[in-house]
Structure formats: C-alpha cells, structure tokens
Short mmCIF file of C-alpha atoms in Angstrom, two decimals:
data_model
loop_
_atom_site.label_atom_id
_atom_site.label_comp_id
_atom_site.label_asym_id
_atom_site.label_seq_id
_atom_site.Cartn_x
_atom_site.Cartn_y
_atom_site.Cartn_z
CA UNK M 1 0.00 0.00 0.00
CA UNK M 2 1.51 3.28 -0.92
CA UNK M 3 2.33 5.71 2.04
CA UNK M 4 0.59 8.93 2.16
CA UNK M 5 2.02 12.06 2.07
CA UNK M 6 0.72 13.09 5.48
CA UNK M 7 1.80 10.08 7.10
CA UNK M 8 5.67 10.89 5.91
CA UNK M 9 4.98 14.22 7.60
CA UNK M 10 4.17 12.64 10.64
CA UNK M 11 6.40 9.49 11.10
CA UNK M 12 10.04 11.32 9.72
CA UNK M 13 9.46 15.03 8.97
CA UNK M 14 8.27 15.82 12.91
CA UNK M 15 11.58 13.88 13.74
CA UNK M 16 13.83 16.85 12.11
CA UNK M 17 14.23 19.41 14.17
CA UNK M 18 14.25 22.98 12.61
CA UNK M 19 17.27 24.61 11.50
CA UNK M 20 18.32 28.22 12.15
CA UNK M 21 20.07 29.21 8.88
CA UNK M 22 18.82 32.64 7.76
CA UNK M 23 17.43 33.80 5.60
CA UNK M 24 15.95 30.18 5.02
CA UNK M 25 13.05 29.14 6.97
CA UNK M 26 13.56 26.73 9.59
CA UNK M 27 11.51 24.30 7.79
CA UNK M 28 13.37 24.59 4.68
CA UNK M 29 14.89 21.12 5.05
CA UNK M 30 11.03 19.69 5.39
CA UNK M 31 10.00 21.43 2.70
CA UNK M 32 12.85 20.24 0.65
CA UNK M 33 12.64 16.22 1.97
CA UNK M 34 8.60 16.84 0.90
CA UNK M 35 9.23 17.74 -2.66
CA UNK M 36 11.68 14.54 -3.18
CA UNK M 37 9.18 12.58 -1.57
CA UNK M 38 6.54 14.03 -4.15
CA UNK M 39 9.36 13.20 -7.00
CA UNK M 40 9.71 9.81 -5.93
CA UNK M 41 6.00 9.24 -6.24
CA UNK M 42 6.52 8.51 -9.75
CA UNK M 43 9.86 5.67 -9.03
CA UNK M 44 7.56 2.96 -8.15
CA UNK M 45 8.89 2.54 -5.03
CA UNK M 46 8.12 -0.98 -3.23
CA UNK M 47 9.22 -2.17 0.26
CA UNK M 48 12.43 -3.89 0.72
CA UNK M 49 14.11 -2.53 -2.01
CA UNK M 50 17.68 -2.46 -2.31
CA UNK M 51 18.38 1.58 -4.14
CA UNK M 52 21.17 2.80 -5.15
CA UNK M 53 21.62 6.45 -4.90
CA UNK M 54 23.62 8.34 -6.43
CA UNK M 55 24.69 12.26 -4.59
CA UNK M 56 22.92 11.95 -1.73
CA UNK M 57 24.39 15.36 -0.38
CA UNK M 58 25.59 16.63 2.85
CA UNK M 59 21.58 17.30 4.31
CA UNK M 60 20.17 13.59 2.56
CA UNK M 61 17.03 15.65 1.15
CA UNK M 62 16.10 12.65 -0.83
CA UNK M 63 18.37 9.63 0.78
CA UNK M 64 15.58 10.21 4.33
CA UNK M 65 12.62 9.72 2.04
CA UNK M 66 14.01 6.79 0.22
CA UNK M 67 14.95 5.49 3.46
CA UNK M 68 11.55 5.65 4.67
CA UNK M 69 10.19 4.27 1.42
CA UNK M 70 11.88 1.04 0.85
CA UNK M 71 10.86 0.28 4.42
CA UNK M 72 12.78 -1.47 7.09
CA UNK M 73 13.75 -4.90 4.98
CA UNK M 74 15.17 -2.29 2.40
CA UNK M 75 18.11 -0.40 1.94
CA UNK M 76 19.66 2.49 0.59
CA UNK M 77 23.08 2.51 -0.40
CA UNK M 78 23.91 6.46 -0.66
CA UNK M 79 26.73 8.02 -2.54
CA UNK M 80 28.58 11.11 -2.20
CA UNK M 81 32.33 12.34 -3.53
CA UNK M 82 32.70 14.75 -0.60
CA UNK M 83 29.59 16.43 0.66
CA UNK M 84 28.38 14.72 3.99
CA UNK M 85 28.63 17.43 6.90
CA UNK M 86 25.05 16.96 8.28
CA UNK M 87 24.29 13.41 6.65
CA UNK M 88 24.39 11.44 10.06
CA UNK M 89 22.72 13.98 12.30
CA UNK M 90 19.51 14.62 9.73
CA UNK M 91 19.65 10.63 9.18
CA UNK M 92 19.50 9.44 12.47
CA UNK M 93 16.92 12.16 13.67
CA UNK M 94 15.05 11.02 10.67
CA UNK M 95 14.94 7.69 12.41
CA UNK M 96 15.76 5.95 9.07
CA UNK M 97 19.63 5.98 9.82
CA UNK M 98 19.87 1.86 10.01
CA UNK M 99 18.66 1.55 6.64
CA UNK M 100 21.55 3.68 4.87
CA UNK M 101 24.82 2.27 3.87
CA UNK M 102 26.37 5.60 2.89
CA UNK M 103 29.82 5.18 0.10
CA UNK M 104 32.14 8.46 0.17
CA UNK M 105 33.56 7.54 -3.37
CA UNK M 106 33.13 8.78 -7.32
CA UNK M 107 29.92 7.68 -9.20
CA UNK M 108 32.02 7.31 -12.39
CA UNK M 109 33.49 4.34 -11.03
CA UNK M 110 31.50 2.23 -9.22
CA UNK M 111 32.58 -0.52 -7.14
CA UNK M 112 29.70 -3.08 -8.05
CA UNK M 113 30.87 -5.75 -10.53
CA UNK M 114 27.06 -6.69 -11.15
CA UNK M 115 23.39 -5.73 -11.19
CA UNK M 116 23.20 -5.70 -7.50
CA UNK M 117 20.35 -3.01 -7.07
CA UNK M 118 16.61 -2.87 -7.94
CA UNK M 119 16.41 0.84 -8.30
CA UNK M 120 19.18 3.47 -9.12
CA UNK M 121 18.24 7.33 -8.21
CA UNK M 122 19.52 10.63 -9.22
CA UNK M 123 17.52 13.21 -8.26
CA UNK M 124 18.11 16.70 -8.53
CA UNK M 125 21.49 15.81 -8.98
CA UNK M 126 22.00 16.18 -12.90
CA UNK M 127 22.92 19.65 -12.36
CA UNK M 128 25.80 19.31 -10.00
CA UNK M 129 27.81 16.74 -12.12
CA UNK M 130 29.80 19.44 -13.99
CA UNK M 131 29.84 18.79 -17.54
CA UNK M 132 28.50 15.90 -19.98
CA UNK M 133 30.79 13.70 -20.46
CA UNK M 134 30.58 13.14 -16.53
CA UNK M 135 26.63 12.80 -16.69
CA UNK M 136 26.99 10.32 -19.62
CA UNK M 137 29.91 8.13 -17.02
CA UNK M 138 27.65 8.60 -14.25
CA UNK M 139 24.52 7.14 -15.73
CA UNK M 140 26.02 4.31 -17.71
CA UNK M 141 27.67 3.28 -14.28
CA UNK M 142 23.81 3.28 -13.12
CA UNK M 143 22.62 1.48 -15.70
CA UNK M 144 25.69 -1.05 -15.43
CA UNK M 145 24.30 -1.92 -11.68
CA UNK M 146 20.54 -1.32 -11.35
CA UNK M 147 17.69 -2.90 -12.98
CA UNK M 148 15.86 0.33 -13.26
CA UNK M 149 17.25 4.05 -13.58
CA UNK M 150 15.45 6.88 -12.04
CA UNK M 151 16.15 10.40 -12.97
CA UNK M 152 14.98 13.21 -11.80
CA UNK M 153 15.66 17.26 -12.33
CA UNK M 154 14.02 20.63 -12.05
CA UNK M 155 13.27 21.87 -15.60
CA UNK M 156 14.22 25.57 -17.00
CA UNK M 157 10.39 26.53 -17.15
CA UNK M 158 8.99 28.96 -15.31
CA UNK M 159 4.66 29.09 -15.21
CA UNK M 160 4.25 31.97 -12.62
CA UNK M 161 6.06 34.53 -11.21
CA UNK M 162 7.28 32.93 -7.96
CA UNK M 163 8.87 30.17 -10.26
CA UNK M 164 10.69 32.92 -11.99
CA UNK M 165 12.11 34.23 -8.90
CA UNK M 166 13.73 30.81 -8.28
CA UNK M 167 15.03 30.44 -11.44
CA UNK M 168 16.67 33.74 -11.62
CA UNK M 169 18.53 33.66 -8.52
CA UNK M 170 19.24 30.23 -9.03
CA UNK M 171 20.98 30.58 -12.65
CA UNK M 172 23.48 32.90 -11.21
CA UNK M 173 25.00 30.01 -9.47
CA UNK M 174 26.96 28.68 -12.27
CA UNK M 175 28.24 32.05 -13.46
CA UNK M 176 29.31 32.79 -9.59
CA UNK M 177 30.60 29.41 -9.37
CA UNK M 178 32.88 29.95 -12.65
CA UNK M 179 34.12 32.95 -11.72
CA UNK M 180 34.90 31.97 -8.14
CA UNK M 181 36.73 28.45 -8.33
CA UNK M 182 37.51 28.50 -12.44
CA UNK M 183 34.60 25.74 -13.18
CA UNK M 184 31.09 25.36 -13.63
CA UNK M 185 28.76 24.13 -10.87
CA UNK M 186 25.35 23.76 -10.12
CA UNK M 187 24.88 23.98 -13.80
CA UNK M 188 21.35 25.81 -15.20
CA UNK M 189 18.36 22.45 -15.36
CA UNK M 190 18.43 20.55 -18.26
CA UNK M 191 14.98 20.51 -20.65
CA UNK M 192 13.54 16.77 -20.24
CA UNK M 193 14.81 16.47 -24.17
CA UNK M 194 18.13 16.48 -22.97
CA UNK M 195 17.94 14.42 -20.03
CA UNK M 196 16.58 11.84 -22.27
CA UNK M 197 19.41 12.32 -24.61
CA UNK M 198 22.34 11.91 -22.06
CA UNK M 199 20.33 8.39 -20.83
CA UNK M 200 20.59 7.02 -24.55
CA UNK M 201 24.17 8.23 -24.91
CA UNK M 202 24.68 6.27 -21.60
CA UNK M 203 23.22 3.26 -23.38
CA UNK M 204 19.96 3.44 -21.32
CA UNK M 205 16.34 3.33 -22.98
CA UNK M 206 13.60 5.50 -21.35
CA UNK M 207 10.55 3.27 -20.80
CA UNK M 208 8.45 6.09 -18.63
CA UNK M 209 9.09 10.04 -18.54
CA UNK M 210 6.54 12.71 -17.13
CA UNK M 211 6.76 16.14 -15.57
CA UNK M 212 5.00 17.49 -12.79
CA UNK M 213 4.44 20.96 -10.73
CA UNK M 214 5.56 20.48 -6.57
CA UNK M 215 3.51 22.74 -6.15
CA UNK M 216 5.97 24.04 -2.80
CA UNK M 217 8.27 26.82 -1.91
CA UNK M 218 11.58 25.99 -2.96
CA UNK M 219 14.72 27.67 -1.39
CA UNK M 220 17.77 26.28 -2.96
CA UNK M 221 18.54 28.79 -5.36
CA UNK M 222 20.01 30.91 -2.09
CA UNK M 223 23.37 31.76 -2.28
CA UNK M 224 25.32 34.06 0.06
CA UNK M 225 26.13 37.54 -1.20
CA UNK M 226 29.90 37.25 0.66
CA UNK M 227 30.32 34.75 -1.97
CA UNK M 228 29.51 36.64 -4.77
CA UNK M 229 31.68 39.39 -3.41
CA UNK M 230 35.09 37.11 -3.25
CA UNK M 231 35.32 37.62 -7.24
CA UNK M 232 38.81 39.01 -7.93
CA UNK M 233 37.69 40.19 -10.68
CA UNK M 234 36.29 43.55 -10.21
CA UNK M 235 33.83 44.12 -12.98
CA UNK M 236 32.53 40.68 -13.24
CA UNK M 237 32.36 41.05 -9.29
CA UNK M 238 29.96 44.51 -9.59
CA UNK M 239 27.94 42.65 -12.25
CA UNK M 240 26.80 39.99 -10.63
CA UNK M 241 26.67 41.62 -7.24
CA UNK M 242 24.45 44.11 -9.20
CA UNK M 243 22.40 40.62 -10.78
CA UNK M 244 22.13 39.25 -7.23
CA UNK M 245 20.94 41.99 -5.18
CA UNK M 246 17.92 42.50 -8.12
CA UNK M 247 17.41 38.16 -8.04
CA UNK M 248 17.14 38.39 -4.40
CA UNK M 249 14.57 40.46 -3.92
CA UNK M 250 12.24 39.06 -5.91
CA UNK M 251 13.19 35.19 -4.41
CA UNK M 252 12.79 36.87 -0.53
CA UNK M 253 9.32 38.10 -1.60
CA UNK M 254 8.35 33.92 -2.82
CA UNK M 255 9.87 31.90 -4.89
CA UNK M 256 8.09 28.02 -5.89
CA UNK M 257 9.56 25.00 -7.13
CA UNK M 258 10.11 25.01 -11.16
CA UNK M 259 7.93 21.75 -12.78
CA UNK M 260 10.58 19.02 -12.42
CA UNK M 261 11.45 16.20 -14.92
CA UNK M 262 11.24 12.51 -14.59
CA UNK M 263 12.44 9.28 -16.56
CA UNK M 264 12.21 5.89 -15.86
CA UNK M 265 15.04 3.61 -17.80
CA UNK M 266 16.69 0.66 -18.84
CA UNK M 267 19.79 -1.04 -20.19
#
C-alpha cells in the first residue's frame, strides 16, 4: 500500500528538528525532503528494495525519504564524492539511519561488478555533475548496476512569477561558481529532451518520462552575497553583485519549485 504524504509528515518530517540558517526558513529542510518525496511518487517505489543512490548530499534531502520508502527490509546505499557534513545527524533524527549504507567515493566508477540493485536514483542531482561527459559516465555506471534508472531534475520553465524568482537567482550560481573556483557548478536544469538524450548516450532506454508541478516553496537557489563578493575580478564582481541583489529580492518576496522532470530507464 503506498504511504501517504501526510503520514511521511508525521512518522520522519516531525523527527527533524528545525534549522536556524537565515534567511531560510527553519523548515526549509522539510519542505525540501517533501518535494523529493513528491518526485519519488513517480519511481515505483516498493518495500524492501535495495536503491542505489547516487549524490545523496551533505543534508540527505532525498536519501531520508528513500529510506523511509523502501521500508525497514530495504536499503539504501547512498553516494557522495565529498559532501556529507550533516548526513548522520539529519539521518539518524530522521529515524531511518539503520537503513543507509552511505559510500564516500566517485559515481564514475563504481565498485559493483554486477546488477546488484533494484532501483538506481539521481535526483536533482543532474545539475551538479559538472559537464556531460561526466553525466553520460555517471549514468552508464547506473545502468551497469541497477535494474531500473530513475532520474529526476528541475526543468528551466517557469509558469508563474514565484517560479521565476527561483530560477533567476538560481541561474546565477553557475556564473558565480565559474568565476569563483575557475569551473562550472550547479549547472542551469536541463529541458527533459536532454535528459533523455544523455540516458541514450549512456546506453539506457527510457521506458516512462513525465513532468509534474511540486507545487511548494523551494529555497535552494540561495546563495550568500559574501560569496559573490570574493570575485577578484572587479567588474565581473559589480555585475553579478548588481544581478544578485535585483534576483534576491524578488526570491525573498516567494519563490516556488520550477515543474521538475522525470524518466524511468533501462539497459
């Protein structure tokens, strides 16, 4: 029987305690864990599952609702390079923290010689693998180990205003990120067109694919203005100061979760 949104709310979200990280909300992290359990709606998600997913992230936004999904004969093996600072305190509040076999180690290698998972995830993750050629590794790795590929990502379409305020603070990121460190990150959402593409270049076939609107806040486009104003470069640093200040206001008044992506695949 498929567990209801409410009941997530009630059993893991009410676990987390609130976070004081202005000027996010200090139920930002519930908000976010609600929106990946919405996304993973459409995964076909059964108990005792053994997932694989793939950049779980230092606050496990969608490796607690996974958890919680595949139930307590299931398990989630989560993978990160490098970003795990919060993992085990959000994962064991969650109460899902015995289910989790977190990996620190690079998706383009994985150490599985076989199939040994029912489900491989990536959500909202597309964006933070740097360049194609990466994407392509990471998802043929995927597909080399799963049965089934799930992929999710926010899309670049905006259908009201408050989805235009995310988007516009949040495509600043990659420009700030460039100009700070020397490479892209957090790279601007992919259409679904091309996240089907980089699946068949990774030798995948997409058997399902749908969109959908969250229909929640969404604060993840923040990004401090003290980074922006680290740029050693001084015009590129007034720009996008100049960019950031005008993207801000408009995401402080409301910004809302851009329709997201989905694809279900095969080898």
């Amino acid at each position: 029987m498929p567990v209801s949104e409410e009941t997530f709310k009630r059993e893991v979200l009410s676990k987390i305690p609130p976070r004081n990280e202005p000027p996010l909300p200090p139920d930002w992290l519930h908000t976010e864990m609600l929106e990946r359990f919405r996304v993973l709606q459409f995964a076909s998600i059964k108990a005792g599952m053994n997932v694989l997913e793939i950049g779980c992230g230092a606050h496990a936004l969608t490796t607690v609702p996974l958890a919680y999904l595949v139930g307590d004969t299931g398990r989630v093996v989560a993978v990160d390079r490098s970003r795990w600072r919060f993992f085990e305190d959000v994962t064991s509040s969650a109460g899902v923290k015995h289910r989790i076999i977190p990996l620190k180690l690079d998706a383009r290698e994985l150490p599985f010689p076989f199939r040994a998972f029912d489900l491989a995830v990536l959500v909202h993750g597309v964006r933070s693998l740097k360049n194609e050629e990466t994407m392509v590794k990471v998802i043929s790795e995927m597909l080399r180990v799963s049965e089934r590929v799930f992929i999710a990502e926010s899309l670049p379409v905006a259908n009201n205003e408050r989805q235009r305020a995310h988007l516009e603070l949040y495509n600043l990121r990659e420009e700030i990120f460039e100009a700070l460190f020397g490479e892209k990150d957090d790279l601007h959402y992919p259409t679904l067109e091309k996240l089907i593409e980089l699946v068949e270049r990774a030798g995948g076939r997409v058997i399902k694919r749908g969109t959908f609107e969250p229909e929640l806040p969404h604060y993840l486009a923040y990004i401090p203005r003290e980074y922006v104003g680290r740029i050693e470069d001084e015009e590129k640093r007034a720009e996008l100061l100049g960019r950031w200040d005008e993207a801000y206001e408009k995401w402080k008044a409301g910004a809302e979760h851009p329709p997201v992506g989905w694809l279900i695949a095969k080898r």
